[in-house]
Amino acid sequence: MQALTFKRGVHPPDGKALSAEQPIKVILPKENSELFFPMSQHIGAPCEPLVAIGDYVKVGQKIAESPAFMSSPIFSSISGEVVDIRPMLVPGGNMVKSIVIKNDAKMVEVEGLNQTHDYTQMSNEEILNCIKNAGVVGLGGAGFPTHVKLNPPKDQKIDYILINAAECEPYLTCDYRLMLEEPERIVKGLQIMLKLHPDAKGVIGIEMNKPKAIETMTKACEGISNITVQPLVTKFPQGSEKHLIYSITKREVKSGALPASAGCIVDNVDTVVAIERALFRGRPLMRRIMTITGGAVKNPGNYKIRIGMTMRDIVEQIGGFKEENPPAKLIAGGPMMGPTLFTLDVATVKTSSGLLCFTAEEAFIPEERNCIRCAKCVDHCPMGLMPFMLNQFAIRGDGENFVKHHGLDCIECGSCSFECPAKRQLAQSIRATKKIEAGKKAAAAAKARAEAEAAKAKS
Amino acid sequence: MKMDKFIVSGTPHVRSKDSIQGIMRDVLIGLTPAALMGIYVFGLNALVIMVLSIASAMFFEYLYQKLMKKPITVTDLSAAVTGLLLAMNMPASAPYWMPIVGSAFAIIIAKQLFGGLGQNFINPALAARAFLLASYPTAMTTWPAPTGVDAVTVATPLALLKAGEITTATSGDMMNALVGTVGGCIGETSAIALIIGGVYLIVRHVISWRIPVVYIATVFILTALIGRNGVRIPQYEIFVGGLMLGAFFMATDYASSPVTPLGQIIMALGCGLLTTLIRIFGGYPEGVSYSILIMNLCVPLIDRFTEPKIFGALEVKKS
């Protein structure tokens, strides 16, 4: 089958060889280690704790939830005592109120776990509820609650359910290992999603640099008429939702719209496995697969971790850093879009897909030079923006022109900074200005709403 | 909170190997075949002019940055490119002070006064050439004969075309134009060497095909359509004069050419149109430099009106 792709984009060195051939290893938290469960792990309303200090909690017990629709409950991944509820650092850099549980290493499971559901006999609502009550969110990056994504507005007909297995971020190999090791679970999970949207086609998009994964998944899909495997050209950001949709369906998601508006639902492979676990095995989201890699790690590989472990615990358990080449930079996720960490004392959350530990050499930041207008950023921007110009607006603080020239449509993929021969921090300046302008926009909208309500109240 | 000593920075954390220096080095490599042909055709004087021009361009950049207390960026090689391009746009018989004066004008007035690298709105080498041509017209338009020909000076093919002394392009004429054994500037005569260098730059993704291909094609088509009093030999006209040098190496100057794909095509069309009009109807036999300089001035306007449609653009209905 011909490999599909999108326009523009970049080809960063992929760095996957470090960990690609390492089978997924399960690591369990040590006895008496503390696990942290932040109340806000992704997009959506923050949760409120259901437990108090001193309570004994079991594996799989719901420890926090929110009544809001756009939210997802949180489950304990271990058994032990709740020792504190206090702010803890999460990968994005925020301090978030977290439940702290001291692991007793007994792994006592809560009653009612491991109940299998026969999804073919369930209504759509029951399936969605089951997914919501298992705390499933998008495990690829943003952590969009999966039950919300699978339940788009009624007027938006879903034609495609796309499984994002592009894994275009360099260094990360967790999705790749999952496809090699648990292909039938991915297929089963996708079948559950297709039950919700019976007219949709299931397509698993995999980049061409993973031929073994394409082969394994094709084999696993044999004989299933509504699921196909689609090879994709190896190019960053192939795994960006909008670009994956374009590559496979040639549909463009309009500026500011969600994939459902283009008749598509996109989910990461690990998310699909989480759906499968929720229905077939009655287990909520408590573990995820993480790639721990980079030149400073002794044993780079793919690890099935318990969500809530700190990065420090995980690194210690897998053998630590190289003494002769210690890490100079820590990145939560991939090197193109992952935020840096200033300490290892960070809680893992549902969306933690990787920890990248760069040596001083790998972490080298080149000096910024004058823009030479070479247009490489324009030629490579997957959104068709003019990054060098947005960079100028950002530096000048010209928010009006920034918005006029579509600065808010930037997906922050970093392709521009990657390509820039003058080594300018294009993506960084655009992201900062985006935050300022998006804030202004939200404030203006809130003000308009308040004024409209005030006017209504008067009349 | 415990802070470890880790580097914190914005994304992305990996960068391509491209650098300004690498790009400029590629441009120098791309110019090398034509420069070597210039030495071969016009003798060692051509080499002296080139060395003087490069050295003085780099010196003036250093001097300016030193005096203005700016970071010294001579090692990025952009001044070397400007110097070499200027030399290649001069006759080999030029007096030795001329490339030095030209380089000073190019680097200080056309480039640094406007903010340095990437900020110049016109091509510095061409600006300096225009300055020299206006100031010292005789020295800049006296063409030494290719070595081995028994004449002190010759007329350029374009001058001969203008005078109506060439009406057909024999295979010998074509050969001379391709190899470069005709009168002209040091670096402009050997079409084949310039094409090799230009293709190298396109293959290395330093320049896009758009400007050179559209520029040359426009000159070819317009020359064929308009003709010179019935003489229509576009296959000859595109290989003579400064067109190849201009199309591959001058009109593609990053700072003074459009960044948008459509804009690059518009710039090339404009250059082609102006070059043809100046060559056929103008007072000068050659119009490549002026047409590029004029189009340089249009670049901000072109960029403004050719901004690409973004991915997922909302359709705006124009009433």
Coordinates of C-alpha atoms in Angstrom, one line a residue, chain B residues 31 34 84-90 126 185-191 194-195 215-216 238 241-252 288 292:
Chain B
L31 CA 30.3 29.7 -7.2
A34 CA 32.4 29.7 -12.5
L84 CA 33.1 36.9 -4.3
L85 CA 29.8 37.9 -6.1
L86 CA 31.0 41.4 -6.4
A87 CA 34.3 40.3 -8.0
M88 CA 32.5 38.0 -10.4
N89 CA 30.5 41.0 -11.5
M90 CA 33.5 43.1 -12.4
L126 CA 24.6 44.2 -6.9
C185 CA 32.6 40.0 -16.2
I186 CA 34.9 37.5 -14.5
G187 CA 32.1 35.2 -13.3
E188 CA 29.3 35.6 -15.8
T189 CA 30.7 34.2 -19.0
S190 CA 30.7 30.5 -18.4
A191 CA 27.1 29.4 -18.5
L194 CA 27.2 28.6 -13.4
I195 CA 24.5 26.0 -14.2
Y215 CA 13.6 33.9 -14.5
I216 CA 15.5 32.2 -17.3
I238 CA 19.9 33.2 -22.2
G241 CA 25.5 38.2 -20.3
G242 CA 24.9 38.0 -16.5
L243 CA 21.6 36.1 -16.7
M244 CA 22.9 32.7 -15.4
L245 CA 24.9 34.4 -12.6
G246 CA 22.0 36.6 -11.7
A247 CA 19.3 34.0 -11.8
F248 CA 21.1 31.4 -9.8
F249 CA 23.2 33.4 -7.4
M250 CA 21.9 37.0 -7.2
A251 CA 18.2 37.0 -7.5
T252 CA 18.1 34.2 -4.9
V288 CA 20.2 41.7 -15.2
I292 CA 17.1 42.4 -9.8

